[in-house]
XYZ file of C-alpha atoms in Angstrom:
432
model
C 36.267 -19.605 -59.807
C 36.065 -21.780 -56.476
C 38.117 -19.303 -54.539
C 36.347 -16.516 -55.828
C 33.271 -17.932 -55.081
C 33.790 -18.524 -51.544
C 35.437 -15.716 -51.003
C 32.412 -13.635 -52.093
C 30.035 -16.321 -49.676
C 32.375 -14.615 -47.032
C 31.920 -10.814 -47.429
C 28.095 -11.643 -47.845
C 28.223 -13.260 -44.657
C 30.100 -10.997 -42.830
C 28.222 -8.474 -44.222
C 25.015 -9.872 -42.788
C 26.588 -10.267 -39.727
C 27.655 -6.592 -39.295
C 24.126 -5.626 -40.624
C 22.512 -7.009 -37.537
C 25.067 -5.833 -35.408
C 24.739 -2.666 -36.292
C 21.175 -2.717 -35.982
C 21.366 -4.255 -32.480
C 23.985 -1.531 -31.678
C 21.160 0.836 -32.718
C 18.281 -0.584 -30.953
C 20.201 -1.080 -27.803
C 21.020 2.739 -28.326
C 18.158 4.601 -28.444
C 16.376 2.142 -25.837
C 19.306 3.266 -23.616
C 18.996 6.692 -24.837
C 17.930 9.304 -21.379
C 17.445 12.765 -21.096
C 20.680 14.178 -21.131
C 21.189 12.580 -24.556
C 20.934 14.889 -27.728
C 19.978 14.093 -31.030
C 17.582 11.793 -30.357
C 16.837 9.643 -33.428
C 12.671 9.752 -34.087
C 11.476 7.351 -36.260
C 7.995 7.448 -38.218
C 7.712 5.144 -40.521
C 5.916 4.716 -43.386
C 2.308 5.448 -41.803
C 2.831 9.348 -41.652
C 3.349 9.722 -45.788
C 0.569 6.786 -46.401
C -1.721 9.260 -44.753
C -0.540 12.471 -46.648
C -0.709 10.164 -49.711
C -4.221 9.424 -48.814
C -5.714 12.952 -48.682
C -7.977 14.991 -51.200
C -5.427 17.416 -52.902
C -5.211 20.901 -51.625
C -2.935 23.524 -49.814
C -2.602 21.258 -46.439
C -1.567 18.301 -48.333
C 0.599 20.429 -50.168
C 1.854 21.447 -47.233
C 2.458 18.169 -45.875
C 4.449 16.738 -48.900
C 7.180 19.439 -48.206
C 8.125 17.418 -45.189
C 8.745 14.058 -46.177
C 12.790 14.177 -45.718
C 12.510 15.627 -41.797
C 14.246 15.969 -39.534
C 12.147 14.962 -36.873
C 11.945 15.798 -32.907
C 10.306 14.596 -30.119
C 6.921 17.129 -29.891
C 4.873 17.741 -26.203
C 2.064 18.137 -28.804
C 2.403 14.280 -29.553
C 0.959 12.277 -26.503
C 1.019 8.747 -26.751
C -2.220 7.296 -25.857
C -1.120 3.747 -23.538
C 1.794 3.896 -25.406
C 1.249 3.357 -28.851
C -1.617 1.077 -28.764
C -2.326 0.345 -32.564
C 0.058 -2.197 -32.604
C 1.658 -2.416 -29.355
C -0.132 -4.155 -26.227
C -0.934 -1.038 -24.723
C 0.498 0.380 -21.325
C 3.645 -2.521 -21.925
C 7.312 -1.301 -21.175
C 7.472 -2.161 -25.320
C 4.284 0.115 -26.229
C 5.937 2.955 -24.290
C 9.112 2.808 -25.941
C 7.365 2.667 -29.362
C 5.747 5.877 -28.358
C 8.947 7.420 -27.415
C 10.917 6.088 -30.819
C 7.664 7.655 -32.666
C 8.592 11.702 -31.063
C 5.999 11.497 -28.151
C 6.662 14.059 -25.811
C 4.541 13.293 -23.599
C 3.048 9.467 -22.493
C -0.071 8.022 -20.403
C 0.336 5.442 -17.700
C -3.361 5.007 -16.726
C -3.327 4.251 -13.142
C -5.001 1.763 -10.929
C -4.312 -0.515 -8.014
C -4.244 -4.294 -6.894
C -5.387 -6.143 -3.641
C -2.469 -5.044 -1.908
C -2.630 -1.505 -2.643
C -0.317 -1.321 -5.511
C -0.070 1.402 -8.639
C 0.284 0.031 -11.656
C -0.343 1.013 -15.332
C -3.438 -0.556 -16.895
C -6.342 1.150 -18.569
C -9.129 0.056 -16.267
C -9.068 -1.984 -13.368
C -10.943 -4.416 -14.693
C -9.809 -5.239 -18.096
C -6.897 -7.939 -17.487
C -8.866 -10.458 -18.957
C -8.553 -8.398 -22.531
C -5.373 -6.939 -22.197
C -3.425 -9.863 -20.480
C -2.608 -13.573 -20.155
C -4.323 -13.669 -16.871
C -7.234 -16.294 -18.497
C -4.312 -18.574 -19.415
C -2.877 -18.734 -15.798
C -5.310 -21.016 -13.888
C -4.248 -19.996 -10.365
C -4.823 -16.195 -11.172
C -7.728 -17.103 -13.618
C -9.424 -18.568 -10.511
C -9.272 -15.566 -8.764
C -11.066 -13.294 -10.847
C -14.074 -11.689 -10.471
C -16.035 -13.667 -13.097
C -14.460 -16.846 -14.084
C -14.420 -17.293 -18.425
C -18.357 -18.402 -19.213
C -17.787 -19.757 -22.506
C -20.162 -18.771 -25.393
C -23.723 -20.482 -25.952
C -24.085 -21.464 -29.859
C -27.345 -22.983 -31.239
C -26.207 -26.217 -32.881
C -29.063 -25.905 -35.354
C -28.058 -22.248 -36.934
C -24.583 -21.747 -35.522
C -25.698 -18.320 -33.921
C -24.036 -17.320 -30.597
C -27.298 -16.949 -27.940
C -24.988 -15.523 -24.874
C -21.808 -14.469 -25.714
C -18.619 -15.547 -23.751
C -17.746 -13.517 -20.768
C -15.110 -13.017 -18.307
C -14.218 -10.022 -15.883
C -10.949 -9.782 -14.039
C -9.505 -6.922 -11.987
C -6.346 -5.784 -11.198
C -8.030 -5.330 -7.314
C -8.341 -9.570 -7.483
C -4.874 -10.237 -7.447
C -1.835 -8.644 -5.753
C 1.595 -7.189 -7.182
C 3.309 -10.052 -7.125
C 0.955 -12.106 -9.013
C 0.262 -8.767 -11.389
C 4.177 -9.237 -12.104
C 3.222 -13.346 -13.821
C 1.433 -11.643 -16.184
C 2.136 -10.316 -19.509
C 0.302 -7.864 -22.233
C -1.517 -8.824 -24.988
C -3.591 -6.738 -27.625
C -7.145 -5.206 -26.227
C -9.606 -7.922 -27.305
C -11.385 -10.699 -26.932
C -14.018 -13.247 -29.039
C -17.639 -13.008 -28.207
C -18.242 -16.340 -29.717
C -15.296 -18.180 -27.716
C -16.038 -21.726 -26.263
C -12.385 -22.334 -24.866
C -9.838 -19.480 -23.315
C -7.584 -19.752 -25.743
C -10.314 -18.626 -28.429
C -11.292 -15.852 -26.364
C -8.025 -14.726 -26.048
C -8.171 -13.745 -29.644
C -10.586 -11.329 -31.735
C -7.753 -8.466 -32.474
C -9.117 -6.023 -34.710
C -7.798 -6.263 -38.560
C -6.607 -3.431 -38.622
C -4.156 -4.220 -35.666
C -2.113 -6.493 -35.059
C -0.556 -9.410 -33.173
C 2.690 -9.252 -34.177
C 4.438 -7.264 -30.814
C 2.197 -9.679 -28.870
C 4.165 -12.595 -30.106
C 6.949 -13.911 -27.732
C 5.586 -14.055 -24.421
C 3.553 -11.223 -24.972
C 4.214 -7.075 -23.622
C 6.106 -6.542 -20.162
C 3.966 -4.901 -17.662
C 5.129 -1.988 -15.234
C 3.271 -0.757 -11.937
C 2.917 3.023 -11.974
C 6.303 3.466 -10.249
C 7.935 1.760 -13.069
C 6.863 3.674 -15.359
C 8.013 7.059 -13.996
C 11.769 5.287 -14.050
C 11.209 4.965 -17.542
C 9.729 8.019 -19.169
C 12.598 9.612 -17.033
C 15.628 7.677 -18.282
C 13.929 8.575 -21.832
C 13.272 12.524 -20.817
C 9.608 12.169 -21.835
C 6.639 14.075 -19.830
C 4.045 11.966 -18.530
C 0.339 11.893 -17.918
C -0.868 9.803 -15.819
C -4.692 8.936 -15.602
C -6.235 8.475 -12.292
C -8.480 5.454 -13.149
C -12.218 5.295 -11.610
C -12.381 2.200 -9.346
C -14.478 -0.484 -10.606
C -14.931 -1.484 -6.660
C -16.745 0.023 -4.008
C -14.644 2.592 -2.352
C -13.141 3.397 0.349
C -11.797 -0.014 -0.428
C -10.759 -2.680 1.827
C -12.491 -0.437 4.184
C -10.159 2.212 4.570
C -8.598 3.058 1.429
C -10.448 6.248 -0.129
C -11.036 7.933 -3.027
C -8.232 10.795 -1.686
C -6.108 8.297 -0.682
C -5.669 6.706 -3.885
C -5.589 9.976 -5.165
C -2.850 11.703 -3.148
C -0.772 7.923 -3.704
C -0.565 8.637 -7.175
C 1.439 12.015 -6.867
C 3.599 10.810 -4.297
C 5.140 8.274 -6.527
C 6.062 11.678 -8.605
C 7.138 13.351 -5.845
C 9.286 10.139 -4.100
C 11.070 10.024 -7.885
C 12.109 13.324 -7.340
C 10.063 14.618 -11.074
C 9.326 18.307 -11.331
C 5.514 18.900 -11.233
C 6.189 20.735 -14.769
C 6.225 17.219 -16.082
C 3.342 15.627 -15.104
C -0.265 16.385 -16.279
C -2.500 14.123 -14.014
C -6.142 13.385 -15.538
C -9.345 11.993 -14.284
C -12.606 11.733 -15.614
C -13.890 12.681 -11.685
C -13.793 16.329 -11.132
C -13.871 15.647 -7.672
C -9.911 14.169 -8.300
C -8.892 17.392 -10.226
C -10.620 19.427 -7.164
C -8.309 17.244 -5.039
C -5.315 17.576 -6.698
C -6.192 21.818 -7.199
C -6.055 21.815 -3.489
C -3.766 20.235 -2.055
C -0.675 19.276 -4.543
C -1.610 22.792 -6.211
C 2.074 22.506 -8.219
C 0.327 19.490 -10.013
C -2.884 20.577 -9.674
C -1.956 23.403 -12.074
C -1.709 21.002 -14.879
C -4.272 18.601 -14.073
C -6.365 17.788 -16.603
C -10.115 16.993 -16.519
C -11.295 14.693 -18.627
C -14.803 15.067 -20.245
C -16.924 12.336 -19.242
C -20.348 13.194 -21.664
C -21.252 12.039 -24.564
C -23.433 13.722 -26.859
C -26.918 12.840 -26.977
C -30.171 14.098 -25.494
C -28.511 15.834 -21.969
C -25.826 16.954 -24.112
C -24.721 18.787 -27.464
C -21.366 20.329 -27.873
C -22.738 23.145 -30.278
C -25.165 24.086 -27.651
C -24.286 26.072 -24.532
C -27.298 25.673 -22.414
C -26.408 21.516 -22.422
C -22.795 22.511 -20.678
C -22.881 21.734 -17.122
C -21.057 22.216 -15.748
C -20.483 25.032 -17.892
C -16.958 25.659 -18.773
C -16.386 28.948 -16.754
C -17.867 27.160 -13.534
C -15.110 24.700 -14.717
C -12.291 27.769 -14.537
C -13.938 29.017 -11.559
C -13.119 26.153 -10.024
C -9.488 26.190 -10.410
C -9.320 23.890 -13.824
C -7.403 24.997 -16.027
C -6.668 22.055 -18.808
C -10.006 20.337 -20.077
C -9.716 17.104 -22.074
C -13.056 16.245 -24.117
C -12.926 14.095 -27.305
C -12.277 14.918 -30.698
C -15.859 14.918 -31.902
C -16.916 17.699 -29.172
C -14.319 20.042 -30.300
C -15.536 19.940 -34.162
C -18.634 20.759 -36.657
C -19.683 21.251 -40.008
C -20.593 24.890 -41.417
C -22.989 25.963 -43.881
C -20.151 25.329 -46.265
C -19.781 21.540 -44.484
C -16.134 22.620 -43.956
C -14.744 21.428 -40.912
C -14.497 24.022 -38.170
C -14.426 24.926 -33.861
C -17.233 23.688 -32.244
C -19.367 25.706 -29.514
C -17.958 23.899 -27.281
C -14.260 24.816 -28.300
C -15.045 28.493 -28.472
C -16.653 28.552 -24.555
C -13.304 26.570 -23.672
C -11.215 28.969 -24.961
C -13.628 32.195 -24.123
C -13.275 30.755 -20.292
C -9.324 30.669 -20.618
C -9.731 26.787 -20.534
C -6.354 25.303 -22.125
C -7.195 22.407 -24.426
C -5.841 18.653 -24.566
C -7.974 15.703 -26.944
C -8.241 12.131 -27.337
C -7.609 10.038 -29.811
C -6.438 9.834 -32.917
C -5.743 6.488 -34.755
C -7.741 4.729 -32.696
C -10.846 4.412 -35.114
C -9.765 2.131 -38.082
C -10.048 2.715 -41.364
C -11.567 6.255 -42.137
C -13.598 4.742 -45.197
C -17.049 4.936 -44.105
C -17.701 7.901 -41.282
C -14.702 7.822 -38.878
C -16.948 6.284 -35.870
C -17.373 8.077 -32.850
C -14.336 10.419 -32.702
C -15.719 11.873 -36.043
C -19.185 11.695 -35.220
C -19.839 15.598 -35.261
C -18.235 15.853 -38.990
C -18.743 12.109 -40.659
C -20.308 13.675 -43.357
C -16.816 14.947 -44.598
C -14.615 12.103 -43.771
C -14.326 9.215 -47.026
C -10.331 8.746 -46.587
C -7.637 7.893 -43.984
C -5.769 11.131 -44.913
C -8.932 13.409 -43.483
C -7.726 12.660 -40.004
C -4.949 15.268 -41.480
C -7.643 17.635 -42.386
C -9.196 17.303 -38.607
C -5.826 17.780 -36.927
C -5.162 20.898 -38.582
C -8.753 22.405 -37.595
C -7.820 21.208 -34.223
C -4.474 22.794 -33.929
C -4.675 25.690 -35.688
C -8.363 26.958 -35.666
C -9.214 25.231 -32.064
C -5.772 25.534 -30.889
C -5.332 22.309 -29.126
C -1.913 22.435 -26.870
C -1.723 18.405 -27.844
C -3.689 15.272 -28.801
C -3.097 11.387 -27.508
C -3.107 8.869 -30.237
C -2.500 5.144 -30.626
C 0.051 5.783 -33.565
C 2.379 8.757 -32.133
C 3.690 8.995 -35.445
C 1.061 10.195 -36.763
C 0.872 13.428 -34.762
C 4.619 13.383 -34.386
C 5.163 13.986 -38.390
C 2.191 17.037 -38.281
C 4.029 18.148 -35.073
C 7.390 18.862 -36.903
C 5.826 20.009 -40.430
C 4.242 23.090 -38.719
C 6.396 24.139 -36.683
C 4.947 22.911 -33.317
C 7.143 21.669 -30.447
């Protein structure tokens, strides 16, 4: 009984052991994994089917359920939105690889610079005191451009009176010191009174989890291309909008900064084909139209509006510019979000917008942002569902709007914090 006791204590351990060898073996695979690999080995997870589980029955769901046992690609029409930001500190060497293990065929590095003139990947220039550890490093906290101003509580009610504040920029520190710090989730506590409190305030519906250990490893923009091409990804990289006066440092312009960006593609040898650089500043995609035309091509201009009084995206006479001035001018990819590409009928099914039909009536090609980046879709959707909250009640109607999207609107892809997501609608209809 002794022997045979043991002995089984021995295959259970070894058979642990060869478990998580196994799995290392596999993880240490696929992050090796480059273009010239085949059979690349997407992974989903269980979010996808929770979703399909989640929606009001009818033919799409139907539809859906058929595709539960895969296989699943990598899909262009899957863009990974920082990465894969729900979870992941976003634009983090770890974020991007989660995007890429989720079918993303395409991923953002948004793109700004440092004191010294530097790309590198964050999604403003002045956000490193939400999306970093830069508040916990007192020689690069000191530097910023507003210090941490802890919050102001009445001691009587307990009621924050100023909230705590901090604003550090990627253009207050140079690449060297960039390269101390390390990612952390987007957020931050109002009602902080020390750093390490303000540090906090991560959504509950995210997570901390691939924060943990020292936090995400940030790239610079140049980094990044090495890595989407080891994985044989497409990229898009966002041409940020300086939070500082430009030209900066009194000779570095707007086309400058511009023009830098593509070189880094063109230095790393990557075939325009692959790149689709954005900016919210037509002025960039004019730039980029005119003189990197083989990028320019595919540059993609972002929609900076948001509905309201100036503007309503079932209403022609708001677009201006309108969006054959936009194809006039050489743009041929426009980017708006979700909300301005949807409405409601008579009917209150969900359906193109006006705005989607003058995009397409002008020959404009179509990219949106985001999916999975709203929470829970209980209660309205928030802003990305704005234009059809009326209809939304579940998780699973982000299914509903993604269909509209790609097969009434006809969307050539969509950036979302959870590439999964997209990746798993991607592969069920047939789109690569």
């Amino acid at each position: 009984m002794r022997v045979q006791y043991v002995s089984r204590f021995v295959m259970s351990v070894l058979f642990v052991v060869a478990a998580a060898a196994g799995a290392f073996a596999f993880d240490r695979a696929v992050e090796a994994q480059g273009p010239d690999d085949e059979g690349q080995n997407v992974q989903l997870g269980p979010r996808p089917f929770y979703l399909v589980e989640d929606m009001d029955e009818g033919e799409l769901k139907t539809a859906l359920q058929q595709c539960t046992e895969g296989p699943f690609e990598q899909s262009d029409f899957s863009i990974g939105h920082r990465g894969a930001a729900m979870q992941f500190p976003e634009h983090t060497r770890e974020s991007y690889l989660a995007a890429y293990r989720m079918g993303a065929g395409i991923i953002e590095c948004d793109v700004t610079f440092t004191a010294d003139r530097q790309l590198v990947c964050r999604h403003s220039q002045c956000d490193l005191h939400t999306t970093t550890n830069i508040l916990a490093i007192p020689e690069l906290a000191a530097k910023c451009t507003q210090p941490f101003t802890p919050a102001t509580i009445d001691p009587e009610t307990g009621e924050v009176t100023e909230r705590a504040s901090a604003m550090c920029c990627t253009s207050d520190i140079t690449l060297d010191e960039f390269r101390m710090l390390t990612g952390k989730m987007d957020a931050s506590n109002p009602a902080a009174t020390t750093v390490e409190e303000y540090m906090g305030g991560t959504a509950n519906w995210r997570t901390d989890l691939y924060a943990a250990n020292g936090g995400g490893t940030l790239l610079t923009h140049a980094e990044s291309i090495a890595l989407f091409q080891e994985l044989g990804v497409k990229m898009t990289p966002e041409l940020k909008e300086p939070s500082v006066e430009m030209p900066f440092d009194g000779d570095y312009t707007q086309e400058a900064y511009a023009q830098q960006m593509i070189d880094e593609y063109k230095a790393a040898g990557v075939s325009p084909e692959d790149v689709f650089p954005q900016s919210f500043v037509l002025d960039d995609v004019l730039y980029w139209i005119a003189n990197e035309p083989e990028f320019g091509q595919q540059a993609v201009y972002l929609d900076p509006r948001s509905i309201g009084e100036q503007f309503d995206s079932n209403d022609p006479a708001t677009f201006s510019p309108t969006m054959q001035e936009l194809a006039d001018q050489g743009v041929q990819i426009a980017a708006p979000p979700i909300q301005f590409l949807v409405t409601l009928d008579e009917s209150e099914q969900i359906v193109p917008s006006a705005y989607a039909t003058e995009a397409r009536a002008a020959g404009l090609e179509i990219i949106t942002w985001t999916l999975e980046r709203s929470g829970p879709l209980t209660d309205g959707g928030g802003s990305y569902y704005q234009t059809v909250r009326d209809v939304i009640n579940n998780s699973g109607d982000m299914y509903t709007v993604l269909d509209v999207l790609a097969q009434d609107v006809g969307i050539l892809g969509i950036f979302s914090d959870w590439p999964a997501t997209v990746t798993y609608y991607a592969n069920c209809m047939g789109i690569e």
